[in-house]
CSV table of C-alpha atoms in Angstrom, one decimal:
chain,number,residue,atom,x,y,z
A,1,MET,CA,-19.3,-5.0,-22.7
A,2,ALA,CA,-22.9,-5.4,-21.2
A,3,ASP,CA,-23.9,-7.7,-18.3
A,4,THR,CA,-27.0,-9.4,-19.7
A,5,ASN,CA,-27.1,-12.6,-17.8
A,6,ASN,CA,-27.4,-11.4,-14.2
A,7,GLU,CA,-29.1,-8.8,-12.3
A,8,ASN,CA,-27.2,-5.5,-12.0
A,9,VAL,CA,-26.9,-5.4,-8.2
A,10,VAL,CA,-24.3,-3.8,-6.0
A,11,ARG,CA,-22.2,-6.7,-4.8
A,12,ASP,CA,-18.6,-7.9,-5.0
A,13,TYR,CA,-17.8,-9.3,-8.5
A,14,ASP,CA,-15.5,-12.0,-9.4
A,15,ILE,CA,-12.2,-11.5,-11.2
A,16,ASP,CA,-13.7,-12.5,-14.6
A,17,GLU,CA,-17.0,-10.7,-14.1
A,18,TYR,CA,-17.6,-7.3,-15.8
A,19,VAL,CA,-19.0,-4.6,-13.4
A,20,PRO,CA,-21.8,-2.9,-15.2
A,21,MET,CA,-22.0,1.0,-14.7
A,22,ASN,CA,-25.3,0.8,-12.9
A,23,ALA,CA,-23.7,-1.5,-10.3
A,24,ARG,CA,-20.9,0.9,-9.5
A,25,TYR,CA,-21.1,3.0,-6.4
A,26,TYR,CA,-17.7,4.8,-5.8
A,27,GLY,CA,-17.8,8.5,-6.6
A,28,ILE,CA,-14.9,11.0,-6.4
A,29,LYS,CA,-15.5,11.8,-2.8
A,30,GLU,CA,-15.5,8.1,-1.7
A,31,MET,CA,-12.4,7.2,-3.7
A,32,ALA,CA,-10.5,10.3,-2.3
A,33,SER,CA,-11.4,9.2,1.1
A,34,VAL,CA,-10.3,5.6,0.6
A,35,TRP,CA,-6.9,6.6,-0.6
A,36,ILE,CA,-6.4,9.4,2.0
A,37,CYS,CA,-7.1,6.9,4.6
A,38,ALA,CA,-4.9,4.2,2.9
A,39,ASN,CA,-1.9,6.5,3.4
A,40,ALA,CA,-2.8,8.7,6.4
A,41,ASN,CA,-2.1,6.0,9.0
A,42,PRO,CA,0.4,5.0,11.8
A,43,THR,CA,2.6,3.2,9.3
A,44,SER,CA,3.0,6.3,7.1
A,45,TRP,CA,3.9,8.1,10.3
A,46,TYR,CA,6.5,5.5,11.2
A,47,MET,CA,8.1,5.7,7.8
A,48,GLY,CA,8.2,9.5,8.1
A,49,THR,CA,10.2,9.1,11.4
A,50,ILE,CA,12.9,7.1,9.4
A,51,VAL,CA,13.3,9.6,6.5
A,52,GLY,CA,13.4,12.4,9.2
A,53,ALA,CA,17.1,11.5,9.1
A,54,LEU,CA,17.4,13.7,6.0
A,55,GLY,CA,16.2,16.7,8.1
A,56,LEU,CA,12.9,18.5,7.4
A,57,GLY,CA,13.9,19.9,4.1
A,58,GLY,CA,15.3,16.7,2.8
A,59,ALA,CA,12.4,14.6,3.9
A,60,PHE,CA,10.0,17.0,2.2
A,61,LEU,CA,11.9,17.1,-0.9
A,62,ALA,CA,12.0,13.2,-1.2
A,63,ALA,CA,8.3,13.1,-0.5
A,64,ILE,CA,7.3,15.8,-2.9
A,65,ILE,CA,9.2,14.1,-5.8
A,66,SER,CA,8.6,10.4,-5.1
A,67,ASN,CA,4.8,10.5,-4.2
A,68,PRO,CA,3.5,12.2,-7.3
A,69,LEU,CA,5.5,9.8,-9.5
A,70,VAL,CA,4.2,6.7,-7.8
A,71,TYR,CA,0.7,7.9,-7.6
A,72,LEU,CA,0.6,8.9,-11.4
A,73,ILE,CA,1.4,5.2,-12.0
A,74,LEU,CA,-1.5,4.4,-9.5
A,75,ALA,CA,-3.8,6.5,-11.6
A,76,LEU,CA,-2.8,4.5,-14.8
A,77,VAL,CA,-3.7,1.2,-13.2
A,78,GLY,CA,-6.8,2.9,-11.7
A,79,ILE,CA,-8.1,3.6,-15.3
A,80,MET,CA,-7.3,0.0,-16.2
A,81,GLY,CA,-9.6,-1.2,-13.5
A,82,PHE,CA,-12.3,1.3,-14.5
A,83,ARG,CA,-12.2,0.4,-18.2
A,84,VAL,CA,-11.7,-3.4,-17.9
A,85,ALA,CA,-13.8,-3.8,-14.7
A,86,SER,CA,-11.6,-6.4,-13.2
A,87,SER,CA,-9.3,-6.4,-10.1
A,88,THR,CA,-5.7,-5.8,-10.3
A,89,MET,CA,-4.9,-9.5,-10.1
A,90,GLY,CA,-7.4,-10.2,-12.9
A,91,LEU,CA,-5.7,-7.7,-15.0
A,92,ALA,CA,-2.4,-9.4,-14.4
A,93,ARG,CA,-3.8,-12.5,-16.2
A,94,VAL,CA,-3.3,-10.7,-19.6
A,95,PRO,CA,0.4,-10.2,-19.5
A,96,PHE,CA,1.5,-12.9,-17.2
A,97,GLY,CA,-1.0,-15.6,-18.4
A,98,ILE,CA,-3.8,-17.1,-16.5
A,99,VAL,CA,-1.6,-19.4,-14.6
A,100,GLY,CA,1.4,-17.0,-14.6
A,101,SER,CA,-0.7,-14.4,-12.8
A,102,LYS,CA,-0.5,-16.6,-9.6
A,103,LEU,CA,3.0,-15.2,-9.2
A,104,PRO,CA,2.1,-11.6,-8.6
A,105,SER,CA,-1.0,-12.8,-6.8
A,106,LEU,CA,1.0,-14.7,-4.3
A,107,ILE,CA,3.6,-11.9,-3.7
A,108,ASN,CA,0.7,-9.4,-3.4
A,109,ALA,CA,-1.1,-11.5,-0.9
A,110,LEU,CA,2.1,-11.7,1.1
A,111,GLN,CA,2.4,-7.8,1.1
A,112,PHE,CA,-1.1,-7.4,2.4
A,113,VAL,CA,-0.3,-9.7,5.3
A,114,GLY,CA,2.8,-7.7,5.9
A,115,TRP,CA,1.0,-4.3,5.9
A,116,CYS,CA,-1.8,-5.6,8.0
A,117,GLY,CA,0.7,-7.1,10.5
A,118,VAL,CA,2.8,-3.9,10.6
A,119,ASN,CA,-0.2,-1.6,11.0
A,120,THR,CA,-1.6,-3.7,13.7
A,121,TYR,CA,1.6,-3.9,15.7
A,122,ILE,CA,1.9,-0.2,15.7
A,123,ALA,CA,-1.7,0.3,16.9
A,124,ALA,CA,-1.5,-2.4,19.4
A,125,VAL,CA,0.3,-0.2,21.9
A,126,PRO,CA,-2.3,2.6,21.9
A,127,LEU,CA,-5.1,-0.1,22.2
A,128,ALA,CA,-3.3,-1.8,25.1
A,129,SER,CA,-3.0,1.6,26.8
A,130,LEU,CA,-6.8,2.0,26.3
A,131,ILE,CA,-7.6,-1.4,27.7
A,132,SER,CA,-5.2,-0.8,30.7
A,133,SER,CA,-6.9,2.3,31.6
A,134,PHE,CA,-10.0,0.3,32.5
A,135,THR,CA,-8.3,-2.9,33.8
A,136,GLY,CA,-5.1,-1.6,35.4
A,137,ALA,CA,-2.9,-4.1,33.6
A,138,ASP,CA,0.5,-3.4,32.3
A,139,PRO,CA,0.0,-1.9,28.8
A,140,HIS,CA,3.6,-3.0,27.7
A,141,SER,CA,3.3,-6.6,28.7
A,142,LYS,CA,3.4,-9.1,25.9
A,143,PRO,CA,0.1,-10.7,26.8
A,144,MET,CA,-1.7,-7.3,26.6
A,145,ILE,CA,0.0,-6.3,23.2
A,146,ALA,CA,-0.9,-9.9,21.8
A,147,LEU,CA,-4.6,-9.4,23.0
A,148,SER,CA,-4.7,-6.0,21.4
A,149,VAL,CA,-3.4,-7.5,18.1
A,150,ILE,CA,-6.1,-10.1,18.1
A,151,ILE,CA,-8.9,-7.6,18.9
A,152,ILE,CA,-7.8,-5.1,16.1
A,153,LEU,CA,-7.7,-8.0,13.5
A,154,ALA,CA,-10.8,-9.6,14.6
A,155,ILE,CA,-12.8,-6.4,14.1
A,156,THR,CA,-11.0,-5.6,10.9
A,157,SER,CA,-11.7,-9.0,9.3
A,158,VAL,CA,-15.3,-9.2,10.3
A,159,ILE,CA,-16.1,-5.9,8.6
A,160,ALA,CA,-14.0,-6.7,5.6
A,161,ILE,CA,-15.3,-10.1,5.0
A,162,PHE,CA,-19.0,-9.5,5.6
A,163,GLY,CA,-19.3,-5.8,4.7
A,164,GLY,CA,-17.4,-5.9,1.3
A,165,ALA,CA,-16.1,-3.0,-0.7
A,166,LYS,CA,-19.2,-0.7,-0.2
A,167,LEU,CA,-18.9,-0.8,3.6
A,168,ILE,CA,-15.1,-0.3,3.5
A,169,GLY,CA,-15.8,2.9,1.5
A,170,ILE,CA,-18.1,4.1,4.3
A,171,ALA,CA,-15.6,3.1,7.0
A,172,GLN,CA,-13.0,5.2,5.2
A,173,ASN,CA,-15.2,8.3,5.3
A,174,ILE,CA,-15.4,7.9,9.0
A,175,ALA,CA,-11.8,7.3,9.4
A,176,VAL,CA,-10.8,10.3,7.5
A,177,ILE,CA,-12.5,12.4,10.0
A,178,CYS,CA,-10.8,10.7,12.8
A,179,LEU,CA,-7.4,11.2,11.0
A,180,ILE,CA,-8.0,14.9,10.4
A,181,VAL,CA,-8.7,15.5,14.1
A,182,LEU,CA,-5.7,13.4,15.1
A,183,SER,CA,-3.3,15.0,12.8
A,184,VAL,CA,-4.2,18.6,13.4
A,185,TRP,CA,-4.3,17.9,17.1
A,186,ILE,CA,-0.7,16.4,16.9
A,187,THR,CA,0.7,19.3,14.8
A,188,VAL,CA,-0.7,21.9,17.3
A,189,GLN,CA,0.8,20.1,20.2
A,190,VAL,CA,4.1,19.6,18.6
A,191,PHE,CA,4.5,23.2,17.7
A,192,ARG,CA,3.3,24.3,21.2
A,193,THR,CA,6.3,22.3,22.6
A,194,PHE,CA,8.8,23.0,19.9
A,195,SER,CA,9.6,25.9,17.6
A,196,PHE,CA,9.5,25.5,13.9
A,197,SER,CA,12.9,27.2,13.5
A,198,ASP,CA,14.5,24.5,15.9
A,199,ILE,CA,13.0,21.7,13.9
A,200,ALA,CA,13.9,23.1,10.5
A,201,ALA,CA,17.5,23.8,11.7
A,202,TRP,CA,18.2,20.4,12.9
A,203,LYS,CA,20.8,18.4,11.0
A,204,LEU,CA,21.7,14.6,11.6
A,205,GLU,CA,25.3,15.3,11.2
A,206,ALA,CA,25.3,17.9,14.0
A,207,ASN,CA,25.6,15.1,16.7
A,208,PRO,CA,28.4,12.5,15.9
A,209,ALA,CA,26.3,9.9,17.8
A,210,ASN,CA,23.8,9.9,14.7
A,211,SER,CA,26.2,8.4,12.3
A,212,GLY,CA,24.4,5.0,12.4
A,213,TRP,CA,21.2,6.7,11.1
A,214,ALA,CA,22.8,8.2,8.0
A,215,LEU,CA,20.3,7.9,5.0
A,216,PRO,CA,21.1,8.4,1.3
A,217,PHE,CA,18.5,10.5,-0.6
A,218,GLY,CA,17.8,7.5,-2.9
A,219,SER,CA,17.0,5.3,0.1
A,220,ALA,CA,14.3,7.7,1.2
A,221,MET,CA,12.9,7.8,-2.3
A,222,ASP,CA,12.9,4.0,-2.2
A,223,SER,CA,11.0,4.0,1.0
A,224,PHE,CA,8.3,6.3,-0.3
A,225,ALA,CA,8.2,4.4,-3.7
A,226,ALA,CA,8.0,0.9,-2.1
A,227,PHE,CA,5.1,2.0,0.0
A,228,GLY,CA,3.3,3.5,-2.9
A,229,PHE,CA,3.8,0.7,-5.3
A,230,ALA,CA,2.3,-1.6,-2.8
A,231,TRP,CA,-1.0,0.4,-3.0
A,232,VAL,CA,-0.8,0.4,-6.9
A,233,MET,CA,-1.2,-3.4,-6.7
A,234,ALA,CA,-4.6,-2.9,-5.1
A,235,VAL,CA,-6.1,0.2,-6.8
A,236,ALA,CA,-8.0,-1.6,-9.6
A,237,ASP,CA,-9.8,-3.7,-6.9
A,238,TYR,CA,-11.6,-0.4,-6.1
A,239,THR,CA,-11.7,1.5,-9.4
A,240,ARG,CA,-13.6,-1.3,-11.1
A,241,TYR,CA,-16.5,0.0,-8.9
A,242,THR,CA,-16.0,3.8,-9.8
A,243,LYS,CA,-18.6,5.8,-11.7
A,244,SER,CA,-16.3,8.0,-13.7
A,245,LYS,CA,-12.8,8.4,-15.0
A,246,THR,CA,-12.1,11.0,-12.6
A,247,ALA,CA,-13.1,8.9,-9.6
A,248,ALA,CA,-10.8,6.1,-11.0
A,249,THR,CA,-7.7,8.3,-11.6
A,250,ALA,CA,-7.6,11.8,-10.1
A,251,ALA,CA,-9.3,10.9,-6.9
A,252,PRO,CA,-7.1,8.0,-5.9
A,253,MET,CA,-4.0,9.8,-7.0
A,254,ALA,CA,-4.7,13.0,-5.2
A,255,GLY,CA,-6.0,11.2,-2.1
A,256,ALA,CA,-3.1,8.8,-1.8
A,257,ALA,CA,-0.4,11.5,-2.5
A,258,PHE,CA,-1.9,13.9,-0.1
A,259,GLY,CA,-2.4,11.3,2.7
A,260,MET,CA,1.2,10.1,2.4
A,261,LEU,CA,2.7,13.6,2.3
A,262,TRP,CA,0.5,14.6,5.2
A,263,PHE,CA,1.3,11.8,7.6
A,264,CYS,CA,5.0,11.2,6.7
A,265,MET,CA,5.8,14.8,7.3
A,266,ILE,CA,4.0,14.7,10.6
A,267,GLY,CA,6.2,11.6,11.5
A,268,ALA,CA,9.4,13.4,10.3
A,269,VAL,CA,8.5,16.4,12.3
A,270,SER,CA,7.9,14.3,15.4
A,271,ALA,CA,11.1,12.3,15.0
A,272,ILE,CA,13.1,15.6,14.6
A,273,ALA,CA,11.3,17.1,17.6
A,274,VAL,CA,12.3,14.3,19.8
A,275,ALA,CA,15.9,14.6,18.5
A,276,VAL,CA,15.8,18.3,19.4
A,277,LEU,CA,14.5,17.5,22.9
A,278,ASN,CA,17.4,14.9,23.3
A,279,GLY,CA,20.2,17.3,22.5
A,280,GLY,CA,20.2,16.5,18.7
A,281,LEU,CA,20.3,12.6,19.2
A,282,PHE,CA,18.2,11.1,16.4
A,283,ASP,CA,16.2,7.8,17.2
A,284,PRO,CA,13.1,7.1,15.2
A,285,THR,CA,12.2,4.2,17.5
A,286,SER,CA,11.4,6.6,20.2
A,287,ALA,CA,9.1,8.7,18.1
A,288,ASP,CA,6.3,6.2,17.4
A,289,LEU,CA,2.7,7.6,17.2
A,290,GLY,CA,1.5,6.2,20.5
A,291,TYR,CA,4.7,7.6,22.4
A,292,ILE,CA,4.3,11.0,20.8
A,293,CYS,CA,0.6,11.4,21.7
A,294,SER,CA,1.3,10.2,25.3
A,295,SER,CA,4.3,12.6,25.7
A,296,LEU,CA,2.3,15.6,24.4
A,297,GLY,CA,-0.4,14.8,26.9
A,298,MET,CA,-3.1,14.0,24.4
A,299,GLY,CA,-4.6,11.1,26.4
A,300,GLN,CA,-6.8,8.2,25.5
A,301,ILE,CA,-8.9,9.9,22.9
A,302,ALA,CA,-5.8,10.1,20.6
A,303,ASN,CA,-5.2,6.4,21.3
A,304,ALA,CA,-8.8,5.7,20.2
A,305,LEU,CA,-8.3,7.6,17.0
A,306,ILE,CA,-5.2,5.7,16.2
A,307,VAL,CA,-6.9,2.3,16.6
A,308,LEU,CA,-9.9,3.4,14.6
A,309,SER,CA,-7.8,4.7,11.6
A,310,THR,CA,-5.7,1.5,11.7
A,311,ILE,CA,-8.8,-0.8,11.6
A,312,ALA,CA,-10.0,1.3,8.6
A,313,VAL,CA,-6.8,0.9,6.5
A,314,ASN,CA,-6.6,-2.7,7.5
A,315,MET,CA,-9.9,-3.4,5.9
A,316,ILE,CA,-8.4,-2.5,2.6
A,317,ASN,CA,-5.5,-5.0,3.2
A,318,VAL,CA,-7.7,-7.8,4.2
A,319,TYR,CA,-10.2,-7.3,1.3
A,320,SER,CA,-7.6,-6.8,-1.4
A,321,GLY,CA,-5.3,-9.6,0.0
A,322,GLY,CA,-8.3,-12.0,-0.2
A,323,PHE,CA,-8.8,-11.4,-3.8
A,324,SER,CA,-5.1,-11.9,-4.5
A,325,THR,CA,-5.2,-15.2,-2.7
A,326,ALA,CA,-8.3,-16.2,-4.5
A,327,ASN,CA,-6.5,-15.8,-7.8
A,328,VAL,CA,-3.8,-18.2,-6.6
A,329,SER,CA,-6.3,-21.1,-6.2
A,330,SER,CA,-9.9,-21.2,-7.7
A,331,LYS,CA,-10.8,-23.5,-4.8
A,332,LEU,CA,-10.5,-20.5,-2.4
A,333,SER,CA,-13.4,-18.1,-2.1
A,334,PRO,CA,-12.6,-14.5,-1.5
A,335,LYS,CA,-14.1,-14.7,2.0
A,336,VAL,CA,-12.0,-17.7,2.9
A,337,SER,CA,-9.0,-16.0,1.3
A,338,MET,CA,-9.6,-13.0,3.5
A,339,THR,CA,-9.8,-15.2,6.6
A,340,ILE,CA,-6.3,-16.5,5.6
A,341,ILE,CA,-4.9,-13.1,5.2
A,342,ALA,CA,-6.3,-12.0,8.7
A,343,VAL,CA,-4.8,-15.1,10.4
A,344,GLY,CA,-1.4,-14.5,8.7
A,345,SER,CA,-1.5,-11.0,9.8
A,346,VAL,CA,-2.1,-11.9,13.4
A,347,LEU,CA,1.0,-14.1,13.2
A,348,LEU,CA,3.2,-11.5,11.7
A,349,ALA,CA,2.0,-8.7,14.1
A,350,LEU,CA,3.1,-11.0,17.0
A,351,THR,CA,6.6,-11.6,15.5
A,352,PRO,CA,8.2,-8.5,17.0
A,353,LEU,CA,7.2,-9.7,20.5
A,354,VAL,CA,9.5,-12.7,19.7
A,355,LEU,CA,12.4,-11.1,17.7
A,356,GLY,CA,12.3,-7.8,19.7
A,357,SER,CA,13.4,-5.5,16.7
A,358,PHE,CA,10.3,-4.0,14.8
A,359,LEU,CA,12.4,-1.4,13.0
A,360,ASP,CA,14.7,-4.0,11.4
A,361,THR,CA,11.7,-6.2,10.4
A,362,PHE,CA,9.9,-3.1,8.8
A,363,GLN,CA,13.0,-2.1,6.7
A,364,ILE,CA,13.5,-5.6,5.5
A,365,PHE,CA,9.7,-5.6,4.6
A,366,LEU,CA,10.0,-2.4,2.6
A,367,GLY,CA,12.9,-3.9,0.7
A,368,TYR,CA,10.9,-6.8,-0.3
A,369,LEU,CA,8.1,-4.4,-1.6
A,370,GLY,CA,10.7,-2.5,-3.5
A,371,ALA,CA,12.2,-5.5,-5.2
A,372,VAL,CA,9.0,-7.3,-6.4
A,373,PHE,CA,6.2,-4.8,-7.1
A,374,PRO,CA,7.7,-2.2,-9.4
A,375,PRO,CA,8.5,-5.1,-12.0
A,376,CYS,CA,4.9,-6.4,-11.8
A,377,ILE,CA,3.4,-3.0,-12.2
A,378,ALA,CA,5.9,-2.0,-15.0
A,379,ILE,CA,4.8,-5.0,-17.0
A,380,LEU,CA,1.0,-4.4,-16.4
A,381,VAL,CA,1.3,-0.7,-17.5
A,382,ALA,CA,3.5,-1.5,-20.6
A,383,ASP,CA,1.2,-4.3,-21.7
A,384,TYR,CA,-2.0,-2.4,-21.4
A,385,PHE,CA,-1.1,0.9,-22.8
A,386,PHE,CA,1.7,0.1,-25.3
A,387,ILE,CA,1.5,-3.6,-26.4
A,388,ARG,CA,-2.3,-4.2,-26.4
A,389,LYS,CA,-3.3,-0.6,-26.9
A,390,LYS,CA,-6.0,-0.6,-24.1
A,391,LYS,CA,-7.8,-3.6,-25.6
A,392,TYR,CA,-8.4,-6.3,-22.9
A,393,ASP,CA,-11.3,-8.8,-23.1
A,394,ILE,CA,-12.5,-9.8,-19.6
A,395,SER,CA,-14.7,-12.6,-21.1
A,396,GLN,CA,-11.4,-14.4,-21.9
A,397,PHE,CA,-9.8,-14.1,-18.4
A,398,SER,CA,-10.6,-17.7,-17.5
A,399,ASN,CA,-10.6,-19.3,-20.9
A,400,LYS,CA,-7.8,-22.0,-21.2
A,401,ASN,CA,-8.3,-22.0,-25.0
A,402,GLY,CA,-8.1,-18.2,-25.2
A,403,PRO,CA,-5.5,-15.5,-26.0
A,404,TYR,CA,-4.2,-15.2,-22.4
A,405,TRP,CA,-3.4,-18.9,-22.0
A,406,TYR,CA,0.0,-18.7,-23.8
A,407,LYS,CA,2.0,-21.9,-23.2
A,408,ASN,CA,0.5,-23.9,-20.2
A,409,GLY,CA,-1.1,-20.7,-19.0
A,410,ILE,CA,2.2,-18.8,-18.5
A,411,ASN,CA,3.8,-16.0,-20.5
A,412,PRO,CA,7.6,-16.7,-20.3
A,413,VAL,CA,8.3,-13.0,-21.6
A,414,ALA,CA,6.6,-11.5,-18.5
A,415,ILE,CA,8.1,-13.9,-16.0
A,416,GLY,CA,11.6,-13.4,-17.5
A,417,CYS,CA,11.1,-9.6,-17.4
A,418,PHE,CA,9.9,-9.7,-13.9
A,419,LEU,CA,13.0,-11.7,-12.7
A,420,LEU,CA,15.2,-9.2,-14.6
A,421,GLY,CA,13.4,-6.3,-12.8
A,422,VAL,CA,14.0,-7.9,-9.4
A,423,ALA,CA,17.7,-8.2,-10.2
A,424,ALA,CA,17.8,-4.7,-11.4
A,425,TYR,CA,16.6,-3.5,-8.0
A,426,PHE,CA,19.5,-5.1,-6.2
A,427,VAL,CA,22.0,-3.9,-9.0
A,428,GLY,CA,20.6,-0.3,-8.5
A,429,GLN,CA,21.2,-0.4,-4.8
A,430,GLN,CA,25.0,-0.8,-5.6
A,431,ILE,CA,25.1,2.1,-8.1
A,432,PRO,CA,26.1,5.3,-6.2
A,433,PHE,CA,24.4,7.6,-8.8
A,434,VAL,CA,21.2,5.7,-8.6
A,435,MET,CA,21.1,5.7,-4.7
A,436,ALA,CA,21.9,9.4,-4.6
A,437,SER,CA,19.1,10.3,-7.1
A,438,ILE,CA,16.0,8.3,-8.1
A,439,GLY,CA,16.7,5.1,-6.0
A,440,ALA,CA,16.6,1.5,-6.8
A,441,VAL,CA,12.8,1.2,-6.9
A,442,PHE,CA,12.2,3.6,-9.8
A,443,PHE,CA,15.4,2.3,-11.5
A,444,CYS,CA,14.0,-1.3,-11.6
A,445,PHE,CA,10.5,-0.1,-12.7
A,446,ILE,CA,12.2,1.6,-15.8
A,447,ILE,CA,14.5,-1.3,-16.6
A,448,THR,CA,11.5,-3.8,-16.4
A,449,GLY,CA,9.2,-1.6,-18.4
A,450,ALA,CA,11.7,-1.1,-21.2
A,451,ALA,CA,12.7,-4.8,-21.3
A,452,TYR,CA,9.1,-5.9,-21.5
A,453,LEU,CA,8.3,-3.4,-24.3
A,454,ILE,CA,11.3,-4.6,-26.4
A,455,ALA,CA,10.7,-8.4,-25.8
A,456,ALA,CA,6.9,-8.3,-26.3
A,457,LYS,CA,7.1,-6.4,-29.5
A,458,ALA,CA,9.8,-8.7,-30.8
A,459,LEU,CA,7.6,-11.7,-30.0
A,460,MET,CA,4.6,-10.1,-31.7
A,461,LYS,CA,6.7,-9.7,-34.9
A,462,GLU,CA,7.9,-13.3,-34.8
A,463,THR,CA,4.3,-14.6,-34.4
A,464,ARG,CA,2.8,-12.6,-37.2
């Protein structure tokens, strides 16, 4: 489809606007950088500390199985964005209906608020330490943490809102350099302090006091998968601006999988190292990124790198969250929507200061992601590749008299299968075999995809 009505300029396009090839600017290097940075961040580290309960070998096995599977699905949605040239929530208008797509848009916006808030809270402690090094204030006081949260999100939102997707891509390149320096530095410092053999030999069950941290293998798979599926919901927002199929598929897949494996394993190693130091006692809450850097004598440069990497990944959250919110209401421009996401993220990042338990909040949040996103994505993939055979018409994405309007703008088949998938997630958590193997996230993805294929094909036969 050609864009003949407006100039082919590099800008942010609306959901129902086709992005012509000569207005695309993301190459393989830029897309790989974006998705390495998306996963190589303090939150990935924190999740790695939790799955460290499986031991080094168990954490690596869960990561090496789950990540490629999730990011293969990310590549599938990436090619959809490349070919159709719409955002992920624009693509959702086809199977869910123009009005029905507001459901995945709303839950997607909530997840970006969540990730932005989680990332910001984790990075607020290092920033508070930086500020305190100049002011002498207590870096652990609630006012200092709150100030740090506001500073991080103010910088993030200004760049995302006024810089757009192109500036975000440039920021990711800079952030990747910071992350490489930080991760290599941490790894060297950890293994200067602890031997690899001690870390590899550590087992959770060796200390009876660790019984409360027992983690089924399927739960670790769920953690990685829930994290990854959340990014799948954003990938087309960027691949619609890619120059080639490789940039839209292999680059984000490889970048995201590498970044996730990289930082999660550093987090797992750090949590195990702290356990070895404490006589085998495991406690991921004492192995956060700021604490490890401080205990290893890495100083304020490490804190600065943590803050910079967090701001970079939060740009993706604010930008993509803005487009999701804009699809909920046509009255909201993407920039206004991004502002809403940023404000919501501030409020969420301040929540642990009131509740006092960040770990519990984080695990509940991961459970939410695991329940709602795999069904959405299963429907998207099944509809595009198997039901409509890769034939989407972006010119009809806003047409109330077009093929994607269904009844009152909602496709009841997609909504029903989505609800079935959410239920399948909670059922899967109660099946021992599922939780000992693939986990509930992949279980509900498979169930939803199969149900949608059967129901959609049956409906097509009835309407012929």
